[in-house]
PDB file of C-alpha atoms and ligand atoms in Angstrom:
ATOM      1  CA  MET A   1     -11.265  -8.747 -11.939  1.00 95.00           C
ATOM      2  CA  ASN A   2     -10.668  -5.201 -10.295  1.00 98.00           C
ATOM      3  CA  ILE A   3      -9.022  -5.388  -5.569  1.00 98.00           C
ATOM      4  CA  ILE A   4      -8.223  -2.103  -2.869  1.00 98.00           C
ATOM      5  CA  LEU A   5      -6.241  -3.072  -0.223  1.00 98.00           C
ATOM      6  CA  LEU A   6      -6.793  -1.150   2.541  1.00 97.00           C
ATOM      7  CA  GLY A   7      -5.105  -1.347   5.588  1.00 96.00           C
ATOM      8  CA  PRO A   8      -3.108   1.366   8.186  1.00 96.00           C
ATOM      9  CA  PRO A   9       1.155   1.628   7.206  1.00 95.00           C
ATOM     10  CA  GLY A  10       2.534  -1.181   7.779  1.00 93.00           C
ATOM     11  CA  ALA A  11       0.046  -3.499   6.645  1.00 95.00           C
ATOM     12  CA  GLY A  12       0.878  -4.834   4.521  1.00 93.00           C
ATOM     13  CA  LYS A  13      -0.374  -4.335   1.683  1.00 95.00           C
ATOM     14  CA  GLY A  14       2.457  -3.815  -0.238  1.00 92.00           C
ATOM     15  CA  THR A  15       3.738  -7.524   0.029  1.00 90.00           C
ATOM     16  CA  GLN A  16       0.478  -8.437  -0.372  1.00 95.00           C
ATOM     17  CA  ALA A  17       0.055  -6.809  -3.405  1.00 95.00           C
ATOM     18  CA  ALA A  18       3.445  -7.584  -4.539  1.00 90.00           C
ATOM     19  CA  ARG A  19       1.708 -11.742  -4.409  1.00 92.00           C
ATOM     20  CA  LEU A  20      -0.889 -11.240  -6.361  1.00 95.00           C
ATOM     21  CA  GLU A  21       1.087  -9.432  -9.338  1.00 93.00           C
ATOM     22  CA  ALA A  22       3.688 -12.276  -9.071  1.00 89.00           C
ATOM     23  CA  GLY A  23       1.160 -15.061  -8.747  1.00 88.00           C
ATOM     24  CA  ARG A  24      -2.122 -14.302 -10.622  1.00 91.00           C
ATOM     25  CA  GLY A  25      -1.291 -11.356 -13.231  1.00 89.00           C
ATOM     26  CA  MET A  26      -2.988  -7.753 -11.400  1.00 95.00           C
ATOM     27  CA  VAL A  27      -1.157  -4.847 -12.246  1.00 97.00           C
ATOM     28  CA  GLN A  28      -0.143  -3.042  -8.523  1.00 97.00           C
ATOM     29  CA  LEU A  29      -1.168   0.450  -8.341  1.00 98.00           C
ATOM     30  CA  SER A  30       0.601   1.746  -5.146  1.00 97.00           C
ATOM     31  CA  THR A  31       0.217   6.486  -5.394  1.00 98.00           C
ATOM     32  CA  GLY A  32       3.548   5.786  -2.721  1.00 97.00           C
ATOM     33  CA  ASP A  33       5.947   3.632  -5.233  1.00 95.00           C
ATOM     34  CA  MET A  34       4.266   5.963  -7.537  1.00 97.00           C
ATOM     35  CA  LEU A  35       4.919   9.073  -4.852  1.00 98.00           C
ATOM     36  CA  ARG A  36       8.422   7.582  -4.339  1.00 95.00           C
ATOM     37  CA  GLN A  37       9.444   7.295  -7.894  1.00 95.00           C
ATOM     38  CA  ALA A  38       8.263  11.147  -8.720  1.00 97.00           C
ATOM     39  CA  VAL A  39      10.254  12.271  -5.884  1.00 97.00           C
ATOM     40  CA  ALA A  40      13.896  10.352  -6.659  1.00 95.00           C
ATOM     41  CA  ASP A  41      12.880  12.062 -10.378  1.00 97.00           C
ATOM     42  CA  ARG A  42      12.008  15.987  -9.065  1.00 97.00           C
ATOM     43  CA  THR A  43       8.798  15.906 -11.173  1.00 97.00           C
ATOM     44  CA  PRO A  44       6.521  18.696 -10.862  1.00 96.00           C
ATOM     45  CA  VAL A  45       4.643  16.404  -8.032  1.00 96.00           C
ATOM     46  CA  GLY A  46       7.219  15.325  -7.069  1.00 96.00           C
ATOM     47  CA  LEU A  47       7.949  18.523  -5.257  1.00 96.00           C
ATOM     48  CA  LYS A  48       4.919  19.093  -4.103  1.00 95.00           C
ATOM     49  CA  ALA A  49       4.955  15.573  -2.569  1.00 97.00           C
ATOM     50  CA  LYS A  50       7.661  15.616  -0.996  1.00 97.00           C
ATOM     51  CA  ALA A  51       8.189  17.731   2.222  1.00 96.00           C
ATOM     52  CA  ILE A  52       4.045  16.236   3.346  1.00 97.00           C
ATOM     53  CA  MET A  53       5.063  13.050   2.634  1.00 97.00           C
ATOM     54  CA  GLU A  54       8.219  13.096   5.149  1.00 95.00           C
ATOM     55  CA  ALA A  55       5.657  14.587   8.267  1.00 96.00           C
ATOM     56  CA  GLY A  56       3.229  12.011   6.919  1.00 96.00           C
ATOM     57  CA  GLU A  57       0.769  13.475   5.707  1.00 97.00           C
ATOM     58  CA  LEU A  58      -1.724  12.528   2.867  1.00 97.00           C
ATOM     59  CA  VAL A  59      -0.806  14.649  -0.779  1.00 98.00           C
ATOM     60  CA  SER A  60      -4.316  15.885  -1.932  1.00 97.00           C
ATOM     61  CA  ASP A  61      -7.298  14.468  -3.827  1.00 98.00           C
ATOM     62  CA  ALA A  62      -6.442  15.964  -7.065  1.00 97.00           C
ATOM     63  CA  ILE A  63      -2.796  14.690  -7.173  1.00 97.00           C
ATOM     64  CA  VAL A  64      -3.185  10.621  -6.202  1.00 98.00           C
ATOM     65  CA  SER A  65      -6.587  10.339  -8.294  1.00 97.00           C
ATOM     66  CA  ALA A  66      -4.875  11.575 -11.212  1.00 97.00           C
ATOM     67  CA  LEU A  67      -1.805   8.881 -10.980  1.00 97.00           C
ATOM     68  CA  ILE A  68      -4.513   6.151 -10.754  1.00 98.00           C
ATOM     69  CA  GLY A  69      -5.832   7.910 -13.410  1.00 97.00           C
ATOM     70  CA  GLU A  70      -2.676   7.298 -15.919  1.00 96.00           C
ATOM     71  CA  GLY A  71      -1.699   4.283 -14.710  1.00 97.00           C
ATOM     72  CA  LEU A  72      -5.606   2.142 -15.026  1.00 97.00           C
ATOM     73  CA  ASP A  73      -4.260   3.853 -18.801  1.00 96.00           C
ATOM     74  CA  ALA A  74      -1.558   1.777 -18.991  1.00 96.00           C
ATOM     75  CA  ILE A  75      -2.515  -1.316 -18.549  1.00 96.00           C
ATOM     76  CA  GLY A  76      -5.158  -2.697 -20.223  1.00 90.00           C
ATOM     77  CA  ASP A  77      -7.673  -5.441 -19.224  1.00 91.00           C
ATOM     78  CA  GLN A  78      -5.761  -6.842 -16.951  1.00 95.00           C
ATOM     79  CA  GLY A  79      -6.402  -6.163 -13.352  1.00 96.00           C
ATOM     80  CA  ALA A  80      -5.946  -3.952 -10.173  1.00 98.00           C
ATOM     81  CA  ILE A  81      -4.678  -4.353  -7.022  1.00 98.00           C
ATOM     82  CA  PHE A  82      -5.109  -0.309  -5.461  1.00 98.00           C
ATOM     83  CA  ASP A  83      -2.466  -0.551  -2.710  1.00 98.00           C
ATOM     84  CA  GLY A  84      -2.724   2.815  -0.501  1.00 97.00           C
ATOM     85  CA  PHE A  85      -5.483   3.944  -2.497  1.00 98.00           C
ATOM     86  CA  PRO A  86      -8.355   4.850  -1.836  1.00 98.00           C
ATOM     87  CA  ARG A  87      -7.065   6.846   1.290  1.00 98.00           C
ATOM     88  CA  THR A  88     -10.247   9.931   1.444  1.00 98.00           C
ATOM     89  CA  ARG A  89     -13.336   9.948   1.552  1.00 97.00           C
ATOM     90  CA  ALA A  90     -13.030  12.638  -2.417  1.00 98.00           C
ATOM     91  CA  GLN A  91     -10.388   9.731  -3.534  1.00 98.00           C
ATOM     92  CA  ALA A  92     -12.818   6.762  -3.502  1.00 98.00           C
ATOM     93  CA  GLU A  93     -15.769   8.203  -5.733  1.00 98.00           C
ATOM     94  CA  ALA A  94     -12.651   9.292  -8.538  1.00 98.00           C
ATOM     95  CA  LEU A  95     -12.152   5.934  -7.969  1.00 98.00           C
ATOM     96  CA  ASP A  96     -15.650   4.640  -8.738  1.00 97.00           C
ATOM     97  CA  LEU A  97     -15.499   7.286 -11.945  1.00 98.00           C
ATOM     98  CA  LEU A  98     -12.340   6.015 -12.725  1.00 98.00           C
ATOM     99  CA  LEU A  99     -13.408   2.357 -13.383  1.00 97.00           C
ATOM    100  CA  SER A 100     -16.539   3.449 -14.574  1.00 97.00           C
ATOM    101  CA  GLU A 101     -14.558   5.261 -17.238  1.00 96.00           C
ATOM    102  CA  ARG A 102     -13.377   2.361 -18.492  1.00 96.00           C
ATOM    103  CA  GLY A 103     -15.872   0.022 -18.561  1.00 96.00           C
ATOM    104  CA  ARG A 104     -14.449  -1.425 -14.478  1.00 96.00           C
ATOM    105  CA  LYS A 105     -16.136  -2.167 -11.551  1.00 96.00           C
ATOM    106  CA  LEU A 106     -14.831  -2.837  -7.812  1.00 97.00           C
ATOM    107  CA  ASP A 107     -14.854  -6.741  -6.703  1.00 97.00           C
ATOM    108  CA  HIS A 108     -13.675  -6.887  -3.215  1.00 98.00           C
ATOM    109  CA  VAL A 109     -12.175  -4.495  -0.571  1.00 98.00           C
ATOM    110  CA  ILE A 110      -9.814  -6.573   1.830  1.00 98.00           C
ATOM    111  CA  GLU A 111      -9.476  -4.638   4.716  1.00 98.00           C
ATOM    112  CA  LEU A 112      -5.918  -5.690   6.567  1.00 97.00           C
ATOM    113  CA  GLN A 113      -7.203  -6.087  10.454  1.00 96.00           C
ATOM    114  CA  VAL A 114      -3.885  -5.634  12.783  1.00 94.00           C
ATOM    115  CA  ASP A 115      -2.806  -3.973  15.731  1.00 92.00           C
ATOM    116  CA  GLU A 116      -1.863  -0.921  15.526  1.00 87.00           C
ATOM    117  CA  ASP A 117       1.292  -0.693  17.913  1.00 86.00           C
ATOM    118  CA  ALA A 118       3.483  -4.304  16.729  1.00 88.00           C
ATOM    119  CA  LEU A 119       2.973  -2.375  13.084  1.00 91.00           C
ATOM    120  CA  VAL A 120       4.610   0.556  14.886  1.00 92.00           C
ATOM    121  CA  GLU A 121       7.472  -2.221  15.385  1.00 90.00           C
ATOM    122  CA  ARG A 122       6.895  -2.897  12.114  1.00 91.00           C
ATOM    123  CA  ILE A 123       7.340  -0.410  10.007  1.00 93.00           C
ATOM    124  CA  THR A 124      10.352   1.049  11.669  1.00 94.00           C
ATOM    125  CA  GLY A 125      13.060  -2.115  10.601  1.00 94.00           C
ATOM    126  CA  ARG A 126      12.370  -2.393   7.981  1.00 92.00           C
ATOM    127  CA  PHE A 127      15.091  -1.536   4.975  1.00 94.00           C
ATOM    128  CA  SER A 128      15.366  -2.668   1.302  1.00 95.00           C
ATOM    129  CA  CYS A 129      18.100  -3.437  -0.962  1.00 96.00           C
ATOM    130  CA  ALA A 130      18.557  -0.475  -2.570  1.00 96.00           C
ATOM    131  CA  ASN A 131      19.855  -2.175  -6.200  1.00 96.00           C
ATOM    132  CA  CYS A 132      17.071  -4.815  -6.626  1.00 94.00           C
ATOM    133  CA  GLY A 133      14.064  -3.409  -3.767  1.00 90.00           C
ATOM    134  CA  THR A 134      14.975  -7.098  -1.554  1.00 90.00           C
ATOM    135  CA  PRO A 135      12.793  -5.437   1.225  1.00 88.00           C
ATOM    136  CA  TYR A 136      14.473  -6.886   4.598  1.00 93.00           C
ATOM    137  CA  HIS A 137      13.745  -6.507   8.672  1.00 92.00           C
ATOM    138  CA  ASP A 138      16.179  -5.852  11.203  1.00 93.00           C
ATOM    139  CA  THR A 139      14.373  -8.111  13.016  1.00 89.00           C
ATOM    140  CA  TYR A 140      12.952 -10.217  11.220  1.00 84.00           C
ATOM    141  CA  LYS A 141      14.027 -10.320   8.418  1.00 87.00           C
ATOM    142  CA  LEU A 142      18.228  -9.869   7.806  1.00 95.00           C
ATOM    143  CA  PRO A 143      20.836 -10.990   4.595  1.00 97.00           C
ATOM    144  CA  LYS A 144      22.178 -14.504   4.954  1.00 97.00           C
ATOM    145  CA  VAL A 145      25.332 -12.851   4.949  1.00 97.00           C
ATOM    146  CA  ALA A 146      26.215  -9.219   7.120  1.00 96.00           C
ATOM    147  CA  GLY A 147      25.379  -7.001   4.384  1.00 96.00           C
ATOM    148  CA  THR A 148      24.742  -8.411   1.070  1.00 97.00           C
ATOM    149  CA  CYS A 149      21.640  -9.020  -0.318  1.00 97.00           C
ATOM    150  CA  ASP A 150      20.206 -12.191  -0.962  1.00 96.00           C
ATOM    151  CA  VAL A 151      18.789 -11.548  -4.515  1.00 95.00           C
ATOM    152  CA  CYS A 152      21.004  -9.764  -6.144  1.00 97.00           C
ATOM    153  CA  GLY A 153      24.877  -9.250  -4.452  1.00 97.00           C
ATOM    154  CA  SER A 154      24.420  -5.540  -3.592  1.00 98.00           C
ATOM    155  CA  HIS A 155      25.580  -4.086  -0.244  1.00 98.00           C
ATOM    156  CA  ASP A 156      24.159  -1.228  -1.151  1.00 97.00           C
ATOM    157  CA  PHE A 157      20.494  -0.951   1.370  1.00 97.00           C
ATOM    158  CA  LYS A 158      18.206   2.249   1.729  1.00 96.00           C
ATOM    159  CA  ARG A 159      15.137   3.143   4.283  1.00 95.00           C
ATOM    160  CA  ARG A 160      11.803   5.522   3.716  1.00 94.00           C
ATOM    161  CA  PRO A 161      12.886   8.870   4.858  1.00 93.00           C
ATOM    162  CA  ASP A 162       9.258   7.777   6.354  1.00 95.00           C
ATOM    163  CA  ASP A 163       9.400   5.270   8.096  1.00 94.00           C
ATOM    164  CA  ASN A 164      11.100   6.658  11.867  1.00 92.00           C
ATOM    165  CA  GLU A 165       8.536   6.767  15.370  1.00 92.00           C
ATOM    166  CA  ALA A 166       7.098   9.951  14.822  1.00 93.00           C
ATOM    167  CA  THR A 167       6.342   9.730  11.016  1.00 95.00           C
ATOM    168  CA  VAL A 168       5.112   6.546  11.424  1.00 94.00           C
ATOM    169  CA  ARG A 169       2.717   7.411  14.677  1.00 94.00           C
ATOM    170  CA  THR A 170       1.155  10.562  12.129  1.00 96.00           C
ATOM    171  CA  ARG A 171       0.918   8.210   8.822  1.00 96.00           C
ATOM    172  CA  MET A 172      -1.659   6.670  12.206  1.00 95.00           C
ATOM    173  CA  ALA A 173      -3.154   9.123  12.055  1.00 96.00           C
ATOM    174  CA  GLU A 174      -4.158  10.281   9.436  1.00 97.00           C
ATOM    175  CA  TYR A 175      -5.125   6.683   7.564  1.00 97.00           C
ATOM    176  CA  ARG A 176      -7.478   6.849  11.450  1.00 96.00           C
ATOM    177  CA  ALA A 177      -8.809  10.378  10.567  1.00 97.00           C
ATOM    178  CA  LYS A 178      -9.413  10.452   7.517  1.00 97.00           C
ATOM    179  CA  THR A 179      -8.810   6.192   5.351  1.00 97.00           C
ATOM    180  CA  ALA A 180     -11.233   3.891   8.088  1.00 95.00           C
ATOM    181  CA  PRO A 181     -14.652   6.655   8.206  1.00 96.00           C
ATOM    182  CA  ILE A 182     -14.774   5.439   3.505  1.00 97.00           C
ATOM    183  CA  LEU A 183     -15.145   1.590   4.991  1.00 97.00           C
ATOM    184  CA  PRO A 184     -19.025   2.448   5.103  1.00 97.00           C
ATOM    185  CA  TYR A 185     -18.902   3.180   1.996  1.00 97.00           C
ATOM    186  CA  TYR A 186     -18.188   0.219   0.929  1.00 98.00           C
ATOM    187  CA  GLU A 187     -19.733  -1.813   3.150  1.00 98.00           C
ATOM    188  CA  GLU A 188     -22.277  -1.087   2.146  1.00 97.00           C
ATOM    189  CA  ARG A 189     -21.965  -2.193  -0.803  1.00 97.00           C
ATOM    190  CA  GLY A 190     -21.674  -5.353   0.176  1.00 97.00           C
ATOM    191  CA  LEU A 191     -17.202  -5.031  -1.176  1.00 98.00           C
ATOM    192  CA  VAL A 192     -15.239  -4.973   2.174  1.00 98.00           C
ATOM    193  CA  ARG A 193     -13.522  -8.406   3.175  1.00 98.00           C
ATOM    194  CA  LYS A 194     -12.429  -8.767   6.132  1.00 98.00           C
ATOM    195  CA  VAL A 195      -8.487 -10.877   6.898  1.00 98.00           C
ATOM    196  CA  ASP A 196      -5.783 -10.696   9.891  1.00 97.00           C
ATOM    197  CA  GLY A 197      -3.745  -9.092   8.532  1.00 96.00           C
ATOM    198  CA  MET A 198      -1.349  -9.725  12.144  1.00 94.00           C
ATOM    199  CA  ALA A 199      -0.751 -13.806  10.431  1.00 95.00           C
ATOM    200  CA  PRO A 200       2.247 -14.913   8.854  1.00 91.00           C
ATOM    201  CA  VAL A 201       1.968 -13.116   5.613  1.00 90.00           C
ATOM    202  CA  GLU A 202       1.359 -16.976   4.317  1.00 94.00           C
ATOM    203  CA  ASP A 203      -1.516 -16.587   5.581  1.00 97.00           C
ATOM    204  CA  VAL A 204      -2.611 -13.988   5.472  1.00 97.00           C
ATOM    205  CA  ALA A 205      -2.396 -14.433   1.754  1.00 96.00           C
ATOM    206  CA  ALA A 206      -4.007 -17.537   1.828  1.00 97.00           C
ATOM    207  CA  ALA A 207      -7.038 -15.637   3.546  1.00 98.00           C
ATOM    208  CA  ILE A 208      -6.824 -13.437   0.269  1.00 98.00           C
ATOM    209  CA  ASP A 209      -6.491 -16.025  -2.331  1.00 97.00           C
ATOM    210  CA  ALA A 210      -9.773 -17.506  -0.161  1.00 97.00           C
ATOM    211  CA  ILE A 211     -11.858 -14.538  -1.058  1.00 97.00           C
ATOM    212  CA  LEU A 212     -10.078 -14.371  -5.142  1.00 96.00           C
ATOM    213  CA  GLU A 213     -11.271 -17.298  -5.506  1.00 93.00           C
ATOM    214  CA  ARG A 214     -15.397 -16.999  -3.962  1.00 86.00           C
TER     215      ARG A 214
HETATM  216  P1  LIG B 301       2.331   3.867   1.898  1.00 65.31           P
HETATM  217  O1  LIG B 301       3.240   4.019   0.048  1.00 65.31           O
HETATM  218  O2  LIG B 301       1.644   3.627   0.932  1.00 65.31           O
HETATM  219  O3  LIG B 301       2.815   3.671   2.084  1.00 65.31           O
HETATM  220  P2  LIG B 301       1.645   3.369   4.043  1.00 65.31           P
HETATM  221  O4  LIG B 301      -0.139   2.576   3.838  1.00 65.31           O
HETATM  222  O5  LIG B 301       1.628   4.113   5.364  1.00 65.31           O
HETATM  223  O6  LIG B 301       1.921   1.989   3.611  1.00 65.31           O
HETATM  224  P3  LIG B 301       3.594   1.449   4.013  1.00 65.31           P
HETATM  225  O7  LIG B 301       3.871   0.894   2.265  1.00 65.31           O
HETATM  226  O8  LIG B 301       4.096   1.291   4.996  1.00 65.31           O
HETATM  227  O9  LIG B 301       3.306  -0.414   4.760  1.00 65.31           O
HETATM  228  P4  LIG B 301       2.606  -1.746   4.191  1.00 65.31           P
HETATM  229  O10 LIG B 301       0.401  -1.775   4.334  1.00 65.31           O
HETATM  230  O11 LIG B 301       2.500  -1.789   2.385  1.00 65.31           O
HETATM  231  O12 LIG B 301       2.622  -3.018   3.894  1.00 65.31           O
HETATM  232  P5  LIG B 301       4.528  -3.843   3.878  1.00 65.31           P
HETATM  233  O13 LIG B 301       3.261  -4.782   2.851  1.00 65.31           O
HETATM  234  O14 LIG B 301       5.158  -2.495   3.779  1.00 65.31           O
HETATM  235  O15 LIG B 301       2.034   5.414   1.300  1.00 65.31           O
HETATM  236  C1  LIG B 301       2.895   7.410   1.900  1.00 65.31           C
HETATM  237  C2  LIG B 301       2.824   8.091   1.872  1.00 65.31           C
HETATM  238  O16 LIG B 301       2.753   8.490   1.151  1.00 65.31           O
HETATM  239  C3  LIG B 301       1.900   8.237   2.684  1.00 65.31           C
HETATM  240  O17 LIG B 301       2.045   9.000   3.867  1.00 65.31           O
HETATM  241  C4  LIG B 301       1.750   9.966   1.797  1.00 65.31           C
HETATM  242  O18 LIG B 301       1.769  11.058   2.220  1.00 65.31           O
HETATM  243  C5  LIG B 301       1.623   9.346   0.208  1.00 65.31           C
HETATM  244  N1  LIG B 301       0.409   8.632   0.520  1.00 65.31           N
HETATM  245  C6  LIG B 301       0.413   7.721  -0.874  1.00 65.31           C
HETATM  246  N2  LIG B 301      -1.162   7.911  -1.179  1.00 65.31           N
HETATM  247  C7  LIG B 301      -1.446   8.639  -0.782  1.00 65.31           C
HETATM  248  C8  LIG B 301      -2.939   8.808  -0.836  1.00 65.31           C
HETATM  249  N3  LIG B 301      -3.785   7.321  -1.538  1.00 65.31           N
HETATM  250  N4  LIG B 301      -3.605   9.661  -0.738  1.00 65.31           N
HETATM  251  C9  LIG B 301      -2.077  10.682  -0.190  1.00 65.31           C
HETATM  252  N5  LIG B 301      -1.365  10.743   0.223  1.00 65.31           N
HETATM  253  C10 LIG B 301      -0.777   9.125   0.114  1.00 65.31           C
HETATM  254  O19 LIG B 301       4.882  -4.634   5.389  1.00 65.31           O
HETATM  255  C11 LIG B 301       5.823  -3.582   6.188  1.00 65.31           C
HETATM  256  C12 LIG B 301       6.109  -4.557   6.686  1.00 65.31           C
HETATM  257  O20 LIG B 301       6.059  -5.653   7.848  1.00 65.31           O
HETATM  258  C13 LIG B 301       7.757  -5.349   6.161  1.00 65.31           C
HETATM  259  O21 LIG B 301       8.770  -5.125   6.590  1.00 65.31           O
HETATM  260  C14 LIG B 301       7.249  -6.780   5.766  1.00 65.31           C
HETATM  261  O22 LIG B 301       7.908  -7.095   5.603  1.00 65.31           O
HETATM  262  C15 LIG B 301       5.999  -7.255   7.523  1.00 65.31           C
HETATM  263  N6  LIG B 301       5.415  -8.176   6.840  1.00 65.31           N
HETATM  264  C16 LIG B 301       3.831  -7.279   6.218  1.00 65.31           C
HETATM  265  N7  LIG B 301       3.344  -7.859   6.259  1.00 65.31           N
HETATM  266  C17 LIG B 301       3.348  -8.957   7.597  1.00 65.31           C
HETATM  267  C18 LIG B 301       3.403 -10.122   8.035  1.00 65.31           C
HETATM  268  N8  LIG B 301       1.540 -10.606   8.074  1.00 65.31           N
HETATM  269  N9  LIG B 301       4.676 -10.387   9.302  1.00 65.31           N
HETATM  270  C19 LIG B 301       5.139 -10.126   9.858  1.00 65.31           C
HETATM  271  N10 LIG B 301       5.581  -9.331   9.435  1.00 65.31           N
HETATM  272  C20 LIG B 301       5.109  -8.589   7.954  1.00 65.31           C
END
């Protein structure tokens, strides 16, 4: 099975993709994670992407489509969860080609429907363990012992450089202008399933499970 998780920044795509990966043996292909790794590794792609990501704008269609092609080649016949891709009509068309070249098809496009103002707080409050990646939030999920990761005990935490309010607003404007308009491309093929992304994480997960088990 191959699915797309679609929704604005902070809608919960990464949260739900990680859960699906753990529970269903599917593989999360997150262009955001791939690009952040490229930035950290100072690869040619990372050097091009760094400033664009910090401004909240979109990296080129060619770069992210190539990353997804490499990701698909690496996962064998496991199902794919596309997280943060596609984000433009050109990326949606590229994905169709990448899938058909590999004998795959798209099963569901799950749109996480959310209230953008609430998302600003979700995003600007989030941080994670710099060692094991466990996610936390200033309001909703602090470590049980202040300054110590619940999972690995590390005292080192990090925040994404694009998680400040001004950049989040730009990321949301990019979503409205370039990503939301791809929904009709999938609606006309009957692939779009709408889920309330403002519900608690477990309820969102249950709604997605119900779609995948239909
Ligand atoms: P990317 O990494 O894809 O970021 P994003 O789409 O902005 O999404 P986020 O990771 O911020 O949010 P999410 O929906 O995964 O939410 P999460 O689960 O973390 O992209 C970053 C940048 O890379 C882009 O701006 C662009 O520059 C570039 N890029 C990436 N892909 C690209 C592409 N295809 N084309 C061009 N450029 C690209 O949840 C957020 C928070 O909310 C967490 O704290 C979480 O714990 C909490 N939370 C989650 N669900 C719930 C819930 N139901 N209730 C309460 N809290 C919740």
